[in-house]
mmCIF file of C-alpha atoms in Angstrom:
data_model
loop_
_atom_site.group_PDB
_atom_site.id
_atom_site.type_symbol
_atom_site.label_atom_id
_atom_site.label_comp_id
_atom_site.label_asym_id
_atom_site.label_seq_id
_atom_site.Cartn_x
_atom_site.Cartn_y
_atom_site.Cartn_z
ATOM 1 C CA UNK W 1 -34.203 40.424 -40.198
ATOM 2 C CA UNK W 2 -32.990 43.747 -41.576
ATOM 3 C CA UNK W 3 -30.897 41.906 -44.186
ATOM 4 C CA UNK W 4 -33.948 39.899 -45.292
ATOM 5 C CA UNK W 5 -35.999 43.087 -45.607
ATOM 6 C CA UNK W 6 -33.319 44.746 -47.761
ATOM 7 C CA UNK W 7 -33.063 41.665 -49.951
ATOM 8 C CA UNK W 8 -36.803 41.777 -50.440
ATOM 9 C CA UNK W 9 -36.633 45.393 -51.535
ATOM 10 C CA UNK W 10 -33.893 44.585 -54.047
ATOM 11 C CA UNK W 11 -35.940 41.735 -55.486
ATOM 12 C CA UNK W 12 -38.955 44.015 -55.810
ATOM 13 C CA UNK W 13 -36.910 46.588 -57.708
ATOM 14 C CA UNK W 14 -35.457 43.939 -60.037
ATOM 15 C CA UNK W 15 -38.877 42.347 -60.588
ATOM 16 C CA UNK W 16 -40.428 45.720 -61.372
ATOM 17 C CA UNK W 17 -37.663 46.518 -63.854
ATOM 18 C CA UNK W 18 -38.107 43.158 -65.546
ATOM 19 C CA UNK W 19 -41.876 43.506 -65.675
ATOM 20 C CA UNK W 20 -41.913 46.967 -67.260
ATOM 21 C CA UNK W 21 -39.773 48.190 -70.131
ATOM 22 C CA UNK W 22 -38.115 51.406 -68.881
ATOM 23 C CA UNK W 23 -37.494 52.745 -72.391
ATOM 24 C CA UNK W 24 -39.438 55.819 -73.547
ATOM 25 C CA UNK W 25 -41.993 55.389 -76.293
ATOM 26 C CA UNK W 26 -40.170 54.877 -79.633
ATOM 27 C CA UNK W 27 -41.731 57.956 -81.208
ATOM 28 C CA UNK W 28 -40.398 60.124 -78.363
ATOM 29 C CA UNK W 29 -36.752 59.373 -79.105
ATOM 30 C CA UNK W 30 -36.732 58.603 -82.840
ATOM 31 C CA UNK W 31 -34.435 58.376 -84.760
ATOM 32 C CA UNK W 32 -32.626 57.009 -81.692
ATOM 33 C CA UNK W 33 -33.554 53.532 -80.528
ATOM 34 C CA UNK W 34 -33.755 52.248 -76.953
ATOM 35 C CA UNK W 35 -33.153 48.551 -76.281
ATOM 36 C CA UNK W 36 -34.066 46.928 -72.969
ATOM 37 C CA UNK W 37 -31.999 43.864 -72.086
ATOM 38 C CA UNK W 38 -34.424 42.136 -69.754
ATOM 39 C CA UNK W 39 -32.038 39.384 -68.684
ATOM 40 C CA UNK W 40 -29.438 41.910 -67.510
ATOM 41 C CA UNK W 41 -31.943 44.594 -66.534
ATOM 42 C CA UNK W 42 -29.949 47.046 -68.648
ATOM 43 C CA UNK W 43 -30.778 49.726 -71.189
ATOM 44 C CA UNK W 44 -28.801 50.480 -74.367
ATOM 45 C CA UNK W 45 -29.343 53.369 -76.777
ATOM 46 C CA UNK W 46 -28.352 53.519 -80.448
ATOM 47 C CA UNK W 47 -28.471 56.842 -82.304
ATOM 48 C CA UNK W 48 -26.810 55.711 -85.526
ATOM 49 C CA UNK W 49 -29.757 56.994 -87.563
ATOM 50 C CA UNK W 50 -29.489 60.526 -86.171
ATOM 51 C CA UNK W 51 -28.507 63.222 -88.664
ATOM 52 C CA UNK W 52 -28.001 66.089 -86.209
ATOM 53 C CA UNK W 53 -27.030 66.576 -82.582
ATOM 54 C CA UNK W 54 -30.393 68.326 -82.091
ATOM 55 C CA UNK W 55 -32.137 65.013 -82.685
ATOM 56 C CA UNK W 56 -30.007 63.364 -80.015
ATOM 57 C CA UNK W 57 -30.597 66.273 -77.632
ATOM 58 C CA UNK W 58 -34.357 65.975 -78.102
ATOM 59 C CA UNK W 59 -34.285 62.217 -77.515
ATOM 60 C CA UNK W 60 -32.565 62.579 -74.159
ATOM 61 C CA UNK W 61 -33.959 65.892 -72.913
ATOM 62 C CA UNK W 62 -37.575 65.945 -74.108
ATOM 63 C CA UNK W 63 -38.544 62.279 -73.766
ATOM 64 C CA UNK W 64 -39.673 60.687 -70.494
ATOM 65 C CA UNK W 65 -36.870 58.544 -69.080
ATOM 66 C CA UNK W 66 -37.579 56.479 -65.961
ATOM 67 C CA UNK W 67 -34.183 54.753 -66.075
ATOM 68 C CA UNK W 68 -31.275 57.193 -65.791
ATOM 69 C CA UNK W 69 -28.278 54.872 -65.443
ATOM 70 C CA UNK W 70 -28.036 53.372 -68.918
ATOM 71 C CA UNK W 71 -25.583 50.682 -69.934
ATOM 72 C CA UNK W 72 -24.373 51.874 -73.319
ATOM 73 C CA UNK W 73 -24.620 54.486 -76.049
ATOM 74 C CA UNK W 74 -23.716 53.707 -79.642
ATOM 75 C CA UNK W 75 -23.579 55.752 -82.829
ATOM 76 C CA UNK W 76 -21.867 54.825 -86.087
ATOM 77 C CA UNK W 77 -21.786 56.049 -89.687
ATOM 78 C CA UNK W 78 -23.634 59.244 -88.774
ATOM 79 C CA UNK W 79 -23.217 62.805 -90.143
ATOM 80 C CA UNK W 80 -23.611 64.278 -86.638
ATOM 81 C CA UNK W 81 -20.907 66.943 -86.209
ATOM 82 C CA UNK W 82 -20.686 67.601 -82.479
ATOM 83 C CA UNK W 83 -21.728 66.598 -78.979
ATOM 84 C CA UNK W 84 -23.000 69.927 -77.577
ATOM 85 C CA UNK W 85 -23.626 70.923 -73.944
ATOM 86 C CA UNK W 86 -26.176 68.717 -72.204
ATOM 87 C CA UNK W 87 -26.818 66.576 -75.265
ATOM 88 C CA UNK W 88 -27.511 63.487 -73.135
ATOM 89 C CA UNK W 89 -29.489 65.322 -70.472
ATOM 90 C CA UNK W 90 -29.027 63.658 -67.096
ATOM 91 C CA UNK W 91 -28.586 60.167 -68.552
ATOM 92 C CA UNK W 92 -25.326 58.361 -67.800
ATOM 93 C CA UNK W 93 -23.575 55.432 -69.463
ATOM 94 C CA UNK W 94 -21.084 52.709 -68.610
ATOM 95 C CA UNK W 95 -19.897 52.336 -72.192
ATOM 96 C CA UNK W 96 -19.916 54.679 -75.179
ATOM 97 C CA UNK W 97 -18.951 53.821 -78.744
ATOM 98 C CA UNK W 98 -19.024 56.545 -81.392
ATOM 99 C CA UNK W 99 -17.324 55.571 -84.641
ATOM 100 C CA UNK W 100 -17.309 56.641 -88.295
ATOM 101 C CA UNK W 101 -19.116 59.939 -87.687
ATOM 102 C CA UNK W 102 -18.434 63.599 -88.541
ATOM 103 C CA UNK W 103 -18.075 64.640 -84.891
ATOM 104 C CA UNK W 104 -15.291 67.197 -84.445
ATOM 105 C CA UNK W 105 -15.942 68.645 -80.975
ATOM 106 C CA UNK W 106 -17.046 67.201 -77.648
ATOM 107 C CA UNK W 107 -18.358 69.504 -74.936
ATOM 108 C CA UNK W 108 -17.327 68.468 -71.393
ATOM 109 C CA UNK W 109 -20.931 68.546 -70.190
ATOM 110 C CA UNK W 110 -21.812 65.864 -72.730
ATOM 111 C CA UNK W 111 -19.671 63.423 -70.749
ATOM 112 C CA UNK W 112 -19.862 64.794 -67.205
ATOM 113 C CA UNK W 113 -23.126 62.995 -66.239
ATOM 114 C CA UNK W 114 -21.264 59.720 -66.885
ATOM 115 C CA UNK W 115 -18.137 60.699 -64.939
ATOM 116 C CA UNK W 116 -18.798 58.251 -62.093
ATOM 117 C CA UNK W 117 -19.906 55.330 -64.286
ATOM 118 C CA UNK W 118 -18.149 55.386 -67.654
ATOM 119 C CA UNK W 119 -15.611 52.557 -67.967
ATOM 120 C CA UNK W 120 -15.016 52.528 -71.734
ATOM 121 C CA UNK W 121 -15.114 55.380 -74.258
ATOM 122 C CA UNK W 122 -14.388 54.663 -77.913
ATOM 123 C CA UNK W 123 -14.480 57.597 -80.327
ATOM 124 C CA UNK W 124 -12.432 56.379 -83.278
ATOM 125 C CA UNK W 125 -12.698 57.042 -87.010
ATOM 126 C CA UNK W 126 -14.270 60.473 -86.496
ATOM 127 C CA UNK W 127 -13.086 64.068 -87.055
ATOM 128 C CA UNK W 128 -12.436 64.924 -83.409
ATOM 129 C CA UNK W 129 -10.088 67.913 -83.128
ATOM 130 C CA UNK W 130 -11.051 68.934 -79.597
ATOM 131 C CA UNK W 131 -11.586 66.633 -76.608
ATOM 132 C CA UNK W 132 -12.114 67.522 -72.911
ATOM 133 C CA UNK W 133 -9.004 65.839 -71.507
ATOM 134 C CA UNK W 134 -9.358 68.030 -68.392
ATOM 135 C CA UNK W 135 -12.400 65.967 -67.435
ATOM 136 C CA UNK W 136 -10.418 62.722 -67.156
ATOM 137 C CA UNK W 137 -9.379 63.129 -63.487
ATOM 138 C CA UNK W 138 -13.087 63.161 -62.592
ATOM 139 C CA UNK W 139 -13.783 59.968 -64.564
ATOM 140 C CA UNK W 140 -12.601 57.668 -61.800
ATOM 141 C CA UNK W 141 -13.612 54.320 -63.319
ATOM 142 C CA UNK W 142 -12.659 54.981 -66.957
ATOM 143 C CA UNK W 143 -10.161 52.303 -67.991
ATOM 144 C CA UNK W 144 -10.350 52.400 -71.811
ATOM 145 C CA UNK W 145 -10.081 55.539 -73.984
ATOM 146 C CA UNK W 146 -9.798 55.201 -77.761
ATOM 147 C CA UNK W 147 -9.447 58.416 -79.777
ATOM 148 C CA UNK W 148 -7.599 56.872 -82.703
ATOM 149 C CA UNK W 149 -8.135 57.954 -86.313
ATOM 150 C CA UNK W 150 -9.210 61.512 -85.536
ATOM 151 C CA UNK W 151 -7.880 65.047 -86.103
ATOM 152 C CA UNK W 152 -6.219 65.907 -82.779
ATOM 153 C CA UNK W 153 -3.182 68.175 -83.189
ATOM 154 C CA UNK W 154 -2.266 68.985 -79.572
ATOM 155 C CA UNK W 155 -2.067 66.927 -76.389
ATOM 156 C CA UNK W 156 -2.197 68.437 -72.918
ATOM 157 C CA UNK W 157 -0.561 66.617 -70.028
ATOM 158 C CA UNK W 158 -3.046 63.813 -69.425
ATOM 159 C CA UNK W 159 -3.963 62.819 -65.876
ATOM 160 C CA UNK W 160 -6.055 59.829 -64.864
ATOM 161 C CA UNK W 161 -5.790 57.444 -61.938
ATOM 162 C CA UNK W 162 -7.910 54.767 -63.640
ATOM 163 C CA UNK W 163 -6.921 54.615 -67.333
ATOM 164 C CA UNK W 164 -5.370 51.312 -68.406
ATOM 165 C CA UNK W 165 -5.485 51.670 -72.199
ATOM 166 C CA UNK W 166 -5.017 54.865 -74.224
ATOM 167 C CA UNK W 167 -5.184 54.846 -78.028
ATOM 168 C CA UNK W 168 -4.213 58.058 -79.838
ATOM 169 C CA UNK W 169 -2.661 56.727 -83.041
ATOM 170 C CA UNK W 170 -3.573 58.031 -86.501
ATOM 171 C CA UNK W 171 -4.199 61.641 -85.508
ATOM 172 C CA UNK W 172 -2.258 64.798 -86.446
ATOM 173 C CA UNK W 173 -0.574 65.381 -83.102
ATOM 174 C CA UNK W 174 2.496 67.582 -83.491
ATOM 175 C CA UNK W 175 2.660 69.285 -80.083
ATOM 176 C CA UNK W 176 2.613 68.239 -76.431
ATOM 177 C CA UNK W 177 2.060 70.193 -73.258
ATOM 178 C CA UNK W 178 5.251 70.135 -71.190
ATOM 179 C CA UNK W 179 3.209 69.674 -68.014
ATOM 180 C CA UNK W 180 3.374 66.612 -65.789
ATOM 181 C CA UNK W 181 1.595 63.520 -67.043
ATOM 182 C CA UNK W 182 0.044 61.225 -64.434
ATOM 183 C CA UNK W 183 -1.195 57.813 -65.597
ATOM 184 C CA UNK W 184 -0.130 55.411 -62.821
ATOM 185 C CA UNK W 185 -2.287 52.490 -63.988
ATOM 186 C CA UNK W 186 -1.783 52.785 -67.739
ATOM 187 C CA UNK W 187 -0.762 49.497 -69.386
ATOM 188 C CA UNK W 188 -1.175 50.165 -73.109
ATOM 189 C CA UNK W 189 -0.216 53.462 -74.761
ATOM 190 C CA UNK W 190 -0.484 53.687 -78.561
ATOM 191 C CA UNK W 191 0.448 57.086 -79.971
ATOM 192 C CA UNK W 192 2.024 56.238 -83.325
ATOM 193 C CA UNK W 193 1.195 57.525 -86.801
ATOM 194 C CA UNK W 194 1.255 61.165 -85.733
ATOM 195 C CA UNK W 195 3.351 64.212 -86.657
ATOM 196 C CA UNK W 196 5.410 64.936 -83.522
ATOM 197 C CA UNK W 197 9.196 65.143 -83.813
ATOM 198 C CA UNK W 198 10.003 64.854 -80.108
ATOM 199 C CA UNK W 199 8.476 63.589 -76.884
ATOM 200 C CA UNK W 200 8.041 65.684 -73.740
ATOM 201 C CA UNK W 201 10.606 64.810 -71.097
ATOM 202 C CA UNK W 202 9.129 62.661 -68.351
ATOM 203 C CA UNK W 203 6.265 61.471 -70.544
ATOM 204 C CA UNK W 204 6.255 57.877 -69.246
ATOM 205 C CA UNK W 205 7.756 58.308 -65.779
ATOM 206 C CA UNK W 206 4.386 58.084 -64.001
ATOM 207 C CA UNK W 207 3.356 54.975 -65.965
ATOM 208 C CA UNK W 208 4.692 52.323 -63.624
ATOM 209 C CA UNK W 209 2.330 49.633 -64.944
ATOM 210 C CA UNK W 210 3.063 50.248 -68.633
ATOM 211 C CA UNK W 211 3.332 47.068 -70.728
ATOM 212 C CA UNK W 212 3.326 48.409 -74.307
ATOM 213 C CA UNK W 213 4.455 51.808 -75.596
ATOM 214 C CA UNK W 214 4.057 52.327 -79.341
ATOM 215 C CA UNK W 215 5.075 55.489 -81.203
ATOM 216 C CA UNK W 216 5.876 54.007 -84.602
ATOM 217 C CA UNK W 217 5.243 55.708 -87.966
ATOM 218 C CA UNK W 218 5.787 59.234 -86.635
ATOM 219 C CA UNK W 219 8.449 61.923 -87.154
ATOM 220 C CA UNK W 220 10.581 61.334 -84.061
ATOM 221 C CA UNK W 221 14.116 62.633 -84.434
ATOM 222 C CA UNK W 222 17.138 62.048 -82.169
ATOM 223 C CA UNK W 223 16.058 61.088 -78.653
ATOM 224 C CA UNK W 224 17.204 63.300 -75.794
ATOM 225 C CA UNK W 225 18.422 62.056 -72.447
ATOM 226 C CA UNK W 226 15.349 61.127 -70.403
ATOM 227 C CA UNK W 227 12.966 60.919 -73.364
ATOM 228 C CA UNK W 228 11.674 57.485 -72.333
ATOM 229 C CA UNK W 229 12.455 56.699 -68.705
ATOM 230 C CA UNK W 230 10.287 53.676 -67.946
ATOM 231 C CA UNK W 231 9.570 52.760 -64.344
ATOM 232 C CA UNK W 232 8.033 49.786 -62.589
ATOM 233 C CA UNK W 233 9.678 47.045 -64.655
ATOM 234 C CA UNK W 234 6.475 45.965 -66.427
ATOM 235 C CA UNK W 235 7.366 47.136 -69.951
ATOM 236 C CA UNK W 236 7.248 44.355 -72.561
ATOM 237 C CA UNK W 237 7.459 46.294 -75.820
ATOM 238 C CA UNK W 238 8.711 49.701 -76.909
ATOM 239 C CA UNK W 239 7.983 50.239 -80.599
ATOM 240 C CA UNK W 240 9.690 53.222 -82.229
ATOM 241 C CA UNK W 241 9.913 51.777 -85.742
ATOM 242 C CA UNK W 242 9.676 53.933 -88.869
ATOM 243 C CA UNK W 243 10.681 57.304 -87.448
ATOM 244 C CA UNK W 244 13.670 59.587 -88.082
ATOM 245 C CA UNK W 245 15.732 58.583 -85.060
ATOM 246 C CA UNK W 246 19.362 58.925 -86.134
ATOM 247 C CA UNK W 247 20.881 58.643 -82.679
ATOM 248 C CA UNK W 248 20.097 58.270 -78.990
ATOM 249 C CA UNK W 249 21.673 60.405 -76.315
ATOM 250 C CA UNK W 250 22.984 58.544 -73.292
ATOM 251 C CA UNK W 251 20.006 57.692 -71.079
ATOM 252 C CA UNK W 252 17.439 58.413 -73.783
ATOM 253 C CA UNK W 253 15.760 55.045 -73.133
ATOM 254 C CA UNK W 254 15.974 53.516 -69.674
ATOM 255 C CA UNK W 255 14.020 51.225 -67.386
ATOM 256 C CA UNK W 256 13.693 48.293 -69.791
ATOM 257 C CA UNK W 257 13.356 44.794 -68.354
ATOM 258 C CA UNK W 258 15.356 41.704 -69.251
ATOM 259 C CA UNK W 259 12.496 40.454 -71.443
ATOM 260 C CA UNK W 260 11.587 43.762 -73.077
ATOM 261 C CA UNK W 261 11.534 44.205 -76.859
ATOM 262 C CA UNK W 262 12.911 47.501 -78.183
ATOM 263 C CA UNK W 263 11.988 48.047 -81.836
ATOM 264 C CA UNK W 264 14.094 50.656 -83.649
ATOM 265 C CA UNK W 265 13.863 49.291 -87.178
ATOM 266 C CA UNK W 266 13.546 51.614 -90.184
ATOM 267 C CA UNK W 267 15.128 54.628 -88.540
ATOM 268 C CA UNK W 268 18.323 56.493 -89.390
ATOM 269 C CA UNK W 269 20.533 54.723 -86.863
ATOM 270 C CA UNK W 270 23.906 53.815 -88.379
ATOM 271 C CA UNK W 271 26.007 53.382 -85.270
ATOM 272 C CA UNK W 272 25.390 51.880 -81.847
ATOM 273 C CA UNK W 273 27.365 54.116 -79.520
ATOM 274 C CA UNK W 274 28.561 52.692 -76.235
ATOM 275 C CA UNK W 275 27.128 55.393 -73.992
ATOM 276 C CA UNK W 276 23.663 54.963 -75.470
ATOM 277 C CA UNK W 277 23.350 51.261 -76.180
ATOM 278 C CA UNK W 278 25.575 49.393 -73.724
ATOM 279 C CA UNK W 279 23.217 49.986 -70.753
ATOM 280 C CA UNK W 280 20.304 48.756 -72.877
ATOM 281 C CA UNK W 281 22.083 45.653 -74.176
ATOM 282 C CA UNK W 282 23.420 44.747 -70.746
ATOM 283 C CA UNK W 283 19.848 44.510 -69.483
ATOM 284 C CA UNK W 284 18.376 42.694 -72.505
ATOM 285 C CA UNK W 285 21.214 40.156 -72.607
ATOM 286 C CA UNK W 286 20.209 38.823 -69.194
ATOM 287 C CA UNK W 287 16.866 37.551 -70.483
ATOM 288 C CA UNK W 288 14.854 37.046 -73.649
ATOM 289 C CA UNK W 289 14.687 40.724 -74.552
ATOM 290 C CA UNK W 290 15.360 41.874 -78.118
ATOM 291 C CA UNK W 291 16.762 44.952 -79.813
ATOM 292 C CA UNK W 292 15.359 45.090 -83.340
ATOM 293 C CA UNK W 293 17.266 47.060 -85.975
ATOM 294 C CA UNK W 294 17.651 46.846 -89.724
ATOM 295 C CA UNK W 295 20.003 48.093 -92.397
ATOM 296 C CA UNK W 296 23.742 48.567 -92.031
ATOM 297 C CA UNK W 297 24.474 49.281 -88.375
ATOM 298 C CA UNK W 298 28.004 49.572 -86.990
ATOM 299 C CA UNK W 299 28.822 48.573 -83.420
ATOM 300 C CA UNK W 300 31.056 51.327 -82.052
ATOM 301 C CA UNK W 301 33.288 49.551 -79.493
ATOM 302 C CA UNK W 302 30.446 47.956 -77.552
#
């Protein structure tokens, strides 16, 4: 009987949501737009026509919102320059997509109301130079983070128990924090087209589910022992093409599987030394794995 009563309450809530549009009046939130998806009982907000963060702040803090848990926020091709403290009020989102804007800074409190709900955050093709990476451990359901094509120059040690895809390519990253990274569920890590010349030791050791690691088109020089120590046996592709890698120390790359592809083309490698490459080739030769090189490479007594 109790189960029937609860089901009835749920149906009443759903029916009420379907019967009444929970969006504020359009004039209250303009130039932002609220869209009610009646079939999914979900609310989306688009602020692509906003020119300033003040307009977004007003839309979320001064308007009357009866529906706090929104589905998505979108903004594209906007001159908005920042996401200041409390810009979204107490509204939360499951998905956020902010692309082709002038945003350079993101205050942690702009994202904190969504910490328990946000699953996907895309902020690509902006001017982001500062991002609250320290907030990531609190974002327990975030699986997708795309900060590609921005202006980041420094990366702290990133920690997240939920992230599965991390896109940081096409920034200006030239420095890493030497702290301990912790991304146990990360599968896809794209960090190429940046300005770093070396990787922090232990960078990928916590990434036991990693499938693809791409750091191509950067300034990587010779790889030190332990630079890329993959764990878990899930790695399919390691792409280090178009760098300045002239040699690998023994143990620089380890943990590859028999079907892994290691791409080292368009680097400065002229000799495959036994200490560095025999352990790699012994693994790859047992399956369908590939070592991709180009140019004139000499096998030194392998």
